[in-house]
Amino acid sequence: MGVNTTFTMIKPDAVSAGNAGAIMKIIQEAGFRIVAMKKTKLSSERAGEFYEVHKERPFYADLCSYMSSGAIIPMILEKENAVEDFRKLIGATNPKDAAPGTIRALFAKSIEANAIHGSDSDENAQIEGNFFFSAIERF
Ligand code: UDP
Ligand code: MG
């Protein structure tokens, strides 16, 4: 426990549907502080780098083209027990399995276009935050 950080990004389906504001409201009302945030877009190559761990999976090529199909909003978030609590707030990868009221249950379109990312460990939260943000972009 103790204050730690996680990394998230609002994915292209949710940004293009105009759901970014509603999602950020849920995140802030759940007690997360936004340390860094921007709107940006990934190339397919850079999406592939972010999801390198999944490169042998059958969904990898589709995931890279989807994640580079439109704007995303990456954020670094701070809260007690941030990684675990944020995974609970977003819900299961497949929106059909996501608990009612979770961000994916509310906003995901499919198992691929599932509205939002959340880091799965403290170590990956650091790696993923560093992928998008330099030290001077964090407040
Ligand atoms: N994904 C997909 N098909 C699958 C599993 C995952 O398209 O069968 C996508 C989905 O966008 C997911 C991302 O790949 O969020 C990363 O997968 P992971 O298993 O790490 O899920 P997450 O940690 O995002 O819940
Ligand atoms: Mg994951």
Tab-separated table of N, CA and C and ligand atoms in Angstrom:
chain	number	residue	atom	x	y	z
A	1	MET	N	0.842	-1.212	0.000
A	1	MET	CA	0.000	0.000	0.000
A	1	MET	C	0.874	1.258	0.000
A	2	GLY	N	0.298	2.403	0.296
A	2	GLY	CA	1.029	3.676	0.183
A	2	GLY	C	0.772	4.271	-1.178
A	3	VAL	N	1.032	5.574	-1.308
A	3	VAL	CA	0.765	6.254	-2.588
A	3	VAL	C	1.713	5.731	-3.650
A	4	ASN	N	1.176	5.274	-4.741
A	4	ASN	CA	2.024	4.912	-5.876
A	4	ASN	C	1.342	5.324	-7.170
A	5	THR	N	1.984	5.002	-8.278
A	5	THR	CA	1.463	5.507	-9.546
A	5	THR	C	1.110	4.366	-10.487
A	6	THR	N	0.176	4.658	-11.379
A	6	THR	CA	-0.122	3.748	-12.463
A	6	THR	C	-0.162	4.551	-13.751
A	7	PHE	N	-0.256	3.840	-14.859
A	7	PHE	CA	-0.316	4.500	-16.151
A	7	PHE	C	-1.591	4.047	-16.859
A	8	THR	N	-2.240	4.980	-17.551
A	8	THR	CA	-3.423	4.642	-18.327
A	8	THR	C	-3.394	5.363	-19.662
A	9	MET	N	-4.137	4.869	-20.627
A	9	MET	CA	-4.456	5.710	-21.783
A	9	MET	C	-5.896	5.436	-22.187
A	10	ILE	N	-6.584	6.511	-22.521
A	10	ILE	CA	-7.910	6.391	-23.105
A	10	ILE	C	-7.670	6.073	-24.576
A	11	LYS	N	-8.264	4.971	-25.038
A	11	LYS	CA	-7.948	4.414	-26.356
A	11	LYS	C	-8.769	5.099	-27.465
A	12	PRO	N	-8.382	4.870	-28.737
A	12	PRO	CA	-9.008	5.601	-29.854
A	12	PRO	C	-10.535	5.510	-29.925
A	13	ASP	N	-11.100	4.344	-29.594
A	13	ASP	CA	-12.569	4.221	-29.684
A	13	ASP	C	-13.260	5.182	-28.719
A	14	ALA	N	-12.723	5.308	-27.516
A	14	ALA	CA	-13.357	6.152	-26.500
A	14	ALA	C	-13.118	7.637	-26.777
A	15	VAL	N	-11.922	7.978	-27.290
A	15	VAL	CA	-11.650	9.386	-27.623
A	15	VAL	C	-12.554	9.820	-28.774
A	16	SER	N	-12.634	8.987	-29.822
A	16	SER	CA	-13.425	9.405	-31.001
A	16	SER	C	-14.920	9.419	-30.701
A	17	ALA	N	-15.365	8.618	-29.740
A	17	ALA	CA	-16.785	8.615	-29.366
A	17	ALA	C	-17.144	9.788	-28.447
A	18	GLY	N	-16.141	10.563	-28.042
A	18	GLY	CA	-16.418	11.711	-27.170
A	18	GLY	C	-16.589	11.331	-25.711
A	19	ASN	N	-16.020	10.174	-25.317
A	19	ASN	CA	-16.182	9.705	-23.938
A	19	ASN	C	-15.019	10.051	-23.017
A	20	ALA	N	-14.031	10.781	-23.521
A	20	ALA	CA	-12.845	11.049	-22.694
A	20	ALA	C	-13.201	11.832	-21.428
A	21	GLY	N	-14.033	12.829	-21.548
A	21	GLY	CA	-14.391	13.654	-20.383
A	21	GLY	C	-15.106	12.831	-19.318
A	22	ALA	N	-16.062	12.008	-19.743
A	22	ALA	CA	-16.812	11.171	-18.791
A	22	ALA	C	-15.879	10.183	-18.090
A	23	ILE	N	-14.926	9.631	-18.850
A	23	ILE	CA	-13.979	8.667	-18.266
A	23	ILE	C	-13.053	9.371	-17.269
A	24	MET	N	-12.570	10.560	-17.621
A	24	MET	CA	-11.694	11.289	-16.697
A	24	MET	C	-12.442	11.679	-15.424
A	25	LYS	N	-13.717	11.972	-15.524
A	25	LYS	CA	-14.523	12.305	-14.336
A	25	LYS	C	-14.588	11.084	-13.403
A	26	ILE	N	-14.823	9.905	-13.968
A	26	ILE	CA	-14.875	8.679	-13.153
A	26	ILE	C	-13.528	8.452	-12.463
A	27	ILE	N	-12.440	8.655	-13.215
A	27	ILE	CA	-11.095	8.427	-12.670
A	27	ILE	C	-10.827	9.376	-11.502
A	28	GLN	N	-11.172	10.646	-11.682
A	28	GLN	CA	-10.911	11.620	-10.614
A	28	GLN	C	-11.826	11.392	-9.415
A	29	GLU	N	-13.086	11.044	-9.668
A	29	GLU	CA	-14.008	10.791	-8.546
A	29	GLU	C	-13.622	9.537	-7.768
A	30	ALA	N	-12.870	8.636	-8.402
A	30	ALA	CA	-12.386	7.441	-7.699
A	30	ALA	C	-11.132	7.749	-6.876
A	31	GLY	N	-10.669	8.994	-6.910
A	31	GLY	CA	-9.575	9.407	-6.034
A	31	GLY	C	-8.198	9.413	-6.672
A	32	PHE	N	-8.126	9.228	-7.979
A	32	PHE	CA	-6.831	9.283	-8.656
A	32	PHE	C	-6.479	10.731	-8.995
A	33	ARG	N	-5.207	11.087	-8.779
A	33	ARG	CA	-4.714	12.421	-9.141
A	33	ARG	C	-3.973	12.307	-10.476
A	34	ILE	N	-4.288	13.215	-11.407
A	34	ILE	CA	-3.623	13.189	-12.716
A	34	ILE	C	-2.286	13.921	-12.604
A	35	VAL	N	-1.208	13.174	-12.763
A	35	VAL	CA	0.161	13.688	-12.624
A	35	VAL	C	0.675	14.198	-13.972
A	36	ALA	N	0.283	13.527	-15.045
A	36	ALA	CA	0.678	13.916	-16.407
A	36	ALA	C	-0.432	13.490	-17.356
A	37	MET	N	-0.629	14.268	-18.422
A	37	MET	CA	-1.702	13.968	-19.376
A	37	MET	C	-1.425	14.685	-20.694
A	38	LYS	N	-1.748	14.053	-21.817
A	38	LYS	CA	-1.719	14.743	-23.113
A	38	LYS	C	-2.591	14.000	-24.115
A	39	LYS	N	-2.923	14.678	-25.201
A	39	LYS	CA	-3.602	14.027	-26.321
A	39	LYS	C	-2.564	13.842	-27.414
A	40	THR	N	-2.452	12.614	-27.928
A	40	THR	CA	-1.418	12.328	-28.918
A	40	THR	C	-1.890	11.197	-29.828
A	41	LYS	N	-1.047	10.789	-30.737
A	41	LYS	CA	-1.408	9.688	-31.636
A	41	LYS	C	-0.181	8.815	-31.840
A	42	LEU	N	-0.379	7.495	-31.845
A	42	LEU	CA	0.716	6.558	-32.048
A	42	LEU	C	0.797	6.157	-33.517
A	43	SER	N	2.015	5.989	-34.036
A	43	SER	CA	2.171	5.289	-35.319
A	43	SER	C	1.960	3.805	-35.038
A	44	SER	N	1.745	3.023	-36.076
A	44	SER	CA	1.592	1.582	-35.897
A	44	SER	C	2.863	0.978	-35.286
A	45	GLU	N	4.026	1.485	-35.705
A	45	GLU	CA	5.305	0.982	-35.183
A	45	GLU	C	5.418	1.253	-33.677
A	46	ARG	N	5.033	2.473	-33.287
A	46	ARG	CA	5.146	2.833	-31.872
A	46	ARG	C	4.105	2.073	-31.026
A	47	ALA	N	2.928	1.842	-31.586
A	47	ALA	CA	1.932	1.008	-30.888
A	47	ALA	C	2.498	-0.395	-30.687
A	48	GLY	N	3.194	-0.892	-31.719
A	48	GLY	CA	3.819	-2.209	-31.625
A	48	GLY	C	4.870	-2.278	-30.541
A	49	GLU	N	5.604	-1.181	-30.365
A	49	GLU	CA	6.611	-1.101	-29.305
A	49	GLU	C	5.937	-1.138	-27.929
A	50	PHE	N	4.855	-0.371	-27.798
A	50	PHE	CA	4.151	-0.323	-26.507
A	50	PHE	C	3.638	-1.709	-26.124
A	51	TYR	N	3.117	-2.446	-27.113
A	51	TYR	CA	2.504	-3.758	-26.852
A	51	TYR	C	3.434	-4.912	-27.219
A	52	GLU	N	4.743	-4.642	-27.232
A	52	GLU	CA	5.759	-5.638	-27.609
A	52	GLU	C	5.565	-6.990	-26.907
A	53	VAL	N	5.154	-6.957	-25.649
A	53	VAL	CA	4.953	-8.182	-24.867
A	53	VAL	C	3.935	-9.123	-25.524
A	54	HIS	N	3.050	-8.549	-26.358
A	54	HIS	CA	2.012	-9.360	-27.007
A	54	HIS	C	2.368	-9.728	-28.451
A	55	LYS	N	3.631	-9.539	-28.860
A	55	LYS	CA	3.943	-9.649	-30.304
A	55	LYS	C	3.712	-11.041	-30.893
A	56	GLU	N	3.711	-12.085	-30.092
A	56	GLU	CA	3.441	-13.437	-30.609
A	56	GLU	C	1.948	-13.783	-30.611
A	57	ARG	N	1.114	-12.893	-30.063
A	57	ARG	CA	-0.308	-13.224	-29.932
A	57	ARG	C	-1.036	-12.984	-31.263
A	58	PRO	N	-2.096	-13.757	-31.518
A	58	PRO	CA	-2.797	-13.632	-32.808
A	58	PRO	C	-3.435	-12.254	-33.023
A	59	PHE	N	-3.725	-11.537	-31.940
A	59	PHE	CA	-4.401	-10.241	-32.077
A	59	PHE	C	-3.434	-9.068	-32.240
A	60	TYR	N	-2.114	-9.339	-32.261
A	60	TYR	CA	-1.122	-8.253	-32.211
A	60	TYR	C	-1.228	-7.271	-33.395
A	61	ALA	N	-1.306	-7.787	-34.615
A	61	ALA	CA	-1.330	-6.900	-35.799
A	61	ALA	C	-2.577	-6.019	-35.788
A	62	ASP	N	-3.723	-6.619	-35.491
A	62	ASP	CA	-4.973	-5.845	-35.399
A	62	ASP	C	-4.896	-4.798	-34.300
A	63	LEU	N	-4.314	-5.193	-33.168
A	63	LEU	CA	-4.193	-4.279	-32.025
A	63	LEU	C	-3.341	-3.062	-32.413
A	64	CYS	N	-2.237	-3.299	-33.131
A	64	CYS	CA	-1.363	-2.185	-33.541
A	64	CYS	C	-2.082	-1.252	-34.504
A	65	SER	N	-2.879	-1.797	-35.416
A	65	SER	CA	-3.561	-0.884	-36.347
A	65	SER	C	-4.693	-0.149	-35.633
A	66	TYR	N	-5.409	-0.840	-34.750
A	66	TYR	CA	-6.450	-0.154	-33.966
A	66	TYR	C	-5.860	0.950	-33.073
A	67	MET	N	-4.764	0.650	-32.383
A	67	MET	CA	-4.210	1.620	-31.437
A	67	MET	C	-3.579	2.830	-32.139
A	68	SER	N	-3.331	2.699	-33.459
A	68	SER	CA	-2.793	3.835	-34.206
A	68	SER	C	-3.869	4.470	-35.098
A	69	SER	N	-5.127	4.084	-34.905
A	69	SER	CA	-6.207	4.554	-35.788
A	69	SER	C	-6.749	5.935	-35.427
A	70	GLY	N	-6.383	6.450	-34.274
A	70	GLY	CA	-6.907	7.753	-33.864
A	70	GLY	C	-6.198	8.247	-32.624
A	71	ALA	N	-6.658	9.390	-32.128
A	71	ALA	CA	-6.015	10.012	-30.967
A	71	ALA	C	-6.211	9.153	-29.713
A	72	ILE	N	-5.224	9.232	-28.828
A	72	ILE	CA	-5.291	8.607	-27.508
A	72	ILE	C	-4.961	9.667	-26.453
A	73	ILE	N	-5.341	9.394	-25.208
A	73	ILE	CA	-4.997	10.306	-24.108
A	73	ILE	C	-4.275	9.504	-23.028
A	74	PRO	N	-2.928	9.503	-23.069
A	74	PRO	CA	-2.161	8.824	-22.023
A	74	PRO	C	-2.110	9.684	-20.765
A	75	MET	N	-2.074	9.027	-19.598
A	75	MET	CA	-2.017	9.734	-18.314
A	75	MET	C	-1.222	8.926	-17.299
A	76	ILE	N	-0.504	9.633	-16.440
A	76	ILE	CA	0.076	9.027	-15.241
A	76	ILE	C	-0.823	9.411	-14.071
A	77	LEU	N	-1.187	8.416	-13.263
A	77	LEU	CA	-2.129	8.624	-12.157
A	77	LEU	C	-1.495	8.232	-10.831
A	78	GLU	N	-1.897	8.935	-9.785
A	78	GLU	CA	-1.351	8.687	-8.459
A	78	GLU	C	-2.481	8.432	-7.470
A	79	LYS	N	-2.305	7.446	-6.625
A	79	LYS	CA	-3.291	7.103	-5.584
A	79	LYS	C	-2.683	6.028	-4.705
A	80	GLU	N	-3.236	5.840	-3.530
A	80	GLU	CA	-2.846	4.678	-2.742
A	80	GLU	C	-3.219	3.417	-3.501
A	81	ASN	N	-2.329	2.444	-3.541
A	81	ASN	CA	-2.638	1.150	-4.189
A	81	ASN	C	-3.107	1.336	-5.641
A	82	ALA	N	-2.449	2.255	-6.341
A	82	ALA	CA	-2.957	2.717	-7.643
A	82	ALA	C	-3.130	1.609	-8.682
A	83	VAL	N	-2.140	0.740	-8.824
A	83	VAL	CA	-2.189	-0.255	-9.912
A	83	VAL	C	-3.394	-1.164	-9.745
A	84	GLU	N	-3.523	-1.743	-8.567
A	84	GLU	CA	-4.607	-2.702	-8.322
A	84	GLU	C	-5.973	-2.016	-8.351
A	85	ASP	N	-6.080	-0.859	-7.699
A	85	ASP	CA	-7.376	-0.173	-7.659
A	85	ASP	C	-7.812	0.283	-9.055
A	86	PHE	N	-6.830	0.677	-9.884
A	86	PHE	CA	-7.210	1.131	-11.226
A	86	PHE	C	-7.668	-0.034	-12.089
A	87	ARG	N	-7.014	-1.185	-11.970
A	87	ARG	CA	-7.471	-2.358	-12.730
A	87	ARG	C	-8.908	-2.709	-12.338
A	88	LYS	N	-9.235	-2.556	-11.054
A	88	LYS	CA	-10.617	-2.806	-10.614
A	88	LYS	C	-11.579	-1.798	-11.230
A	89	LEU	N	-11.154	-0.544	-11.300
A	89	LEU	CA	-12.015	0.519	-11.837
A	89	LEU	C	-12.296	0.322	-13.329
A	90	ILE	N	-11.332	-0.229	-14.076
A	90	ILE	CA	-11.561	-0.391	-15.526
A	90	ILE	C	-12.290	-1.681	-15.865
A	91	GLY	N	-12.133	-2.733	-15.078
A	91	GLY	CA	-12.829	-3.994	-15.340
A	91	GLY	C	-12.072	-4.903	-16.297
A	92	ALA	N	-12.652	-6.061	-16.560
A	92	ALA	CA	-11.987	-7.100	-17.358
A	92	ALA	C	-11.732	-6.644	-18.792
A	93	THR	N	-10.719	-7.264	-19.416
A	93	THR	CA	-10.320	-6.944	-20.794
A	93	THR	C	-11.500	-7.024	-21.759
A	94	ASN	N	-12.274	-8.101	-21.644
A	94	ASN	CA	-13.452	-8.270	-22.496
A	94	ASN	C	-14.654	-7.604	-21.816
A	95	PRO	N	-15.246	-6.591	-22.457
A	95	PRO	CA	-16.354	-5.879	-21.796
A	95	PRO	C	-17.516	-6.796	-21.404
A	96	LYS	N	-17.635	-7.950	-22.080
A	96	LYS	CA	-18.699	-8.898	-21.706
A	96	LYS	C	-18.464	-9.470	-20.309
A	97	ASP	N	-17.195	-9.469	-19.878
A	97	ASP	CA	-16.853	-9.996	-18.550
A	97	ASP	C	-16.633	-8.886	-17.523
A	98	ALA	N	-16.684	-7.637	-17.959
A	98	ALA	CA	-16.370	-6.521	-17.057
A	98	ALA	C	-17.532	-6.280	-16.083
A	99	ALA	N	-17.189	-6.096	-14.810
A	99	ALA	CA	-18.218	-5.890	-13.784
A	99	ALA	C	-19.029	-4.630	-14.089
A	100	PRO	N	-20.332	-4.642	-13.751
A	100	PRO	CA	-21.187	-3.472	-13.980
A	100	PRO	C	-20.595	-2.222	-13.332
A	101	GLY	N	-20.672	-1.100	-14.043
A	101	GLY	CA	-20.179	0.162	-13.496
A	101	GLY	C	-18.717	0.416	-13.772
A	102	THR	N	-17.961	-0.603	-14.221
A	102	THR	CA	-16.553	-0.364	-14.551
A	102	THR	C	-16.468	0.411	-15.873
A	103	ILE	N	-15.317	1.034	-16.090
A	103	ILE	CA	-15.163	1.887	-17.285
A	103	ILE	C	-15.343	1.065	-18.566
A	104	ARG	N	-14.800	-0.144	-18.579
A	104	ARG	CA	-14.965	-0.970	-19.786
A	104	ARG	C	-16.413	-1.421	-19.957
A	105	ALA	N	-17.093	-1.754	-18.861
A	105	ALA	CA	-18.514	-2.132	-18.972
A	105	ALA	C	-19.325	-0.962	-19.533
A	106	LEU	N	-18.961	0.253	-19.140
A	106	LEU	CA	-19.726	1.433	-19.573
A	106	LEU	C	-19.390	1.868	-20.998
A	107	PHE	N	-18.103	1.757	-21.397
A	107	PHE	CA	-17.673	2.436	-22.628
A	107	PHE	C	-17.026	1.550	-23.695
A	108	ALA	N	-16.583	0.326	-23.368
A	108	ALA	CA	-15.874	-0.479	-24.364
A	108	ALA	C	-16.819	-0.946	-25.467
A	109	LYS	N	-16.259	-1.020	-26.694
A	109	LYS	CA	-17.045	-1.485	-27.844
A	109	LYS	C	-16.834	-2.975	-28.089
A	110	SER	N	-15.643	-3.511	-27.738
A	110	SER	CA	-15.296	-4.910	-28.021
A	110	SER	C	-14.079	-5.275	-27.181
A	111	ILE	N	-13.652	-6.541	-27.262
A	111	ILE	CA	-12.460	-6.962	-26.509
A	111	ILE	C	-11.231	-6.188	-26.983
A	112	GLU	N	-11.201	-5.796	-28.256
A	112	GLU	CA	-10.061	-5.015	-28.767
A	112	GLU	C	-10.251	-3.526	-28.467
A	113	ALA	N	-11.355	-2.978	-28.903
A	113	ALA	CA	-11.639	-1.552	-28.706
A	113	ALA	C	-12.299	-1.391	-27.335
A	114	ASN	N	-11.467	-1.566	-26.278
A	114	ASN	CA	-12.025	-1.648	-24.923
A	114	ASN	C	-11.774	-0.387	-24.089
A	115	ALA	N	-11.742	0.745	-24.770
A	115	ALA	CA	-11.848	2.088	-24.161
A	115	ALA	C	-10.633	2.582	-23.396
A	116	ILE	N	-9.939	1.682	-22.672
A	116	ILE	CA	-8.914	2.189	-21.758
A	116	ILE	C	-7.876	1.123	-21.432
A	117	HIS	N	-6.656	1.578	-21.178
A	117	HIS	CA	-5.549	0.715	-20.730
A	117	HIS	C	-5.294	0.957	-19.252
A	118	GLY	N	-4.805	-0.064	-18.569
A	118	GLY	CA	-4.318	0.103	-17.192
A	118	GLY	C	-3.119	-0.794	-16.967
A	119	SER	N	-2.042	-0.249	-16.377
A	119	SER	CA	-0.833	-1.048	-16.122
A	119	SER	C	-1.158	-2.227	-15.210
A	120	ASP	N	-0.408	-3.330	-15.405
A	120	ASP	CA	-0.676	-4.530	-14.604
A	120	ASP	C	0.310	-4.730	-13.462
A	121	SER	N	1.314	-3.849	-13.306
A	121	SER	CA	2.267	-3.966	-12.191
A	121	SER	C	2.934	-2.607	-11.971
A	122	ASP	N	3.542	-2.436	-10.789
A	122	ASP	CA	4.269	-1.188	-10.513
A	122	ASP	C	5.403	-1.007	-11.518
A	123	GLU	N	6.081	-2.094	-11.845
A	123	GLU	CA	7.208	-2.018	-12.773
A	123	GLU	C	6.732	-1.564	-14.166
A	124	ASN	N	5.654	-2.167	-14.654
A	124	ASN	CA	5.145	-1.763	-15.971
A	124	ASN	C	4.567	-0.349	-15.949
A	125	ALA	N	4.020	0.074	-14.818
A	125	ALA	CA	3.529	1.455	-14.709
A	125	ALA	C	4.663	2.451	-14.950
A	126	GLN	N	5.842	2.152	-14.401
A	126	GLN	CA	7.007	3.028	-14.605
A	126	GLN	C	7.445	3.012	-16.066
A	127	ILE	N	7.559	1.813	-16.631
A	127	ILE	CA	8.013	1.664	-18.026
A	127	ILE	C	7.043	2.383	-18.967
A	128	GLU	N	5.748	2.189	-18.765
A	128	GLU	CA	4.736	2.752	-19.656
A	128	GLU	C	4.629	4.275	-19.496
A	129	GLY	N	4.736	4.761	-18.270
A	129	GLY	CA	4.735	6.212	-18.051
A	129	GLY	C	5.927	6.861	-18.750
A	130	ASN	N	7.082	6.205	-18.655
A	130	ASN	CA	8.300	6.735	-19.291
A	130	ASN	C	8.230	6.676	-20.812
A	131	PHE	N	7.392	5.789	-21.345
A	131	PHE	CA	7.211	5.673	-22.797
A	131	PHE	C	6.613	6.963	-23.370
A	132	PHE	N	5.777	7.634	-22.573
A	132	PHE	CA	5.057	8.817	-23.056
A	132	PHE	C	5.520	10.146	-22.459
A	133	PHE	N	6.058	10.131	-21.238
A	133	PHE	CA	6.283	11.397	-20.530
A	133	PHE	C	7.706	11.522	-20.014
A	134	SER	N	8.262	12.739	-20.147
A	134	SER	CA	9.548	13.051	-19.532
A	134	SER	C	9.303	13.575	-18.115
A	135	ALA	N	10.368	13.726	-17.354
A	135	ALA	CA	10.242	14.147	-15.950
A	135	ALA	C	9.578	15.523	-15.834
A	136	ILE	N	9.872	16.445	-16.746
A	136	ILE	CA	9.339	17.803	-16.621
A	136	ILE	C	7.874	17.915	-17.020
A	137	GLU	N	7.284	16.833	-17.514
A	137	GLU	CA	5.853	16.846	-17.858
A	137	GLU	C	4.983	16.348	-16.712
A	138	ARG	N	5.589	16.107	-15.553
A	138	ARG	CA	4.854	15.523	-14.406
A	138	ARG	C	4.730	16.572	-13.305
A	139	PHE	N	3.506	16.778	-12.813
A	139	PHE	CA	3.265	17.803	-11.787
A	139	PHE	C	2.422	17.252	-10.656
B	1	UDP	N1	-6.725	-7.599	-26.947
B	1	UDP	C1	-7.380	-8.038	-28.098
B	1	UDP	N2	-7.789	-9.353	-28.155
B	1	UDP	C2	-7.598	-10.228	-27.126
B	1	UDP	C3	-6.944	-9.770	-25.960
B	1	UDP	C4	-6.519	-8.447	-25.910
B	1	UDP	O1	-7.548	-7.294	-29.042
B	1	UDP	O2	-8.004	-11.398	-27.231
B	1	UDP	C5	-6.278	-6.191	-26.869
B	1	UDP	C6	-7.136	-5.327	-25.949
B	1	UDP	O3	-7.197	-3.998	-26.493
B	1	UDP	C7	-6.339	-5.367	-24.654
B	1	UDP	C8	-4.892	-5.323	-25.202
B	1	UDP	O4	-4.952	-6.142	-26.354
B	1	UDP	O5	-6.647	-4.287	-23.806
B	1	UDP	C9	-3.836	-5.835	-24.248
B	1	UDP	O6	-4.209	-7.138	-23.821
B	1	UDP	P1	-4.077	-7.564	-22.290
B	1	UDP	O7	-4.270	-9.040	-22.216
B	1	UDP	O8	-2.808	-7.008	-21.719
B	1	UDP	O9	-5.366	-6.881	-21.620
B	1	UDP	P2	-5.487	-5.663	-20.581
B	1	UDP	O10	-4.287	-5.714	-19.684
B	1	UDP	O11	-5.532	-4.396	-21.419
B	1	UDP	O12	-6.775	-5.894	-19.855
B	2	MG	MG	-2.248	-5.814	-20.120
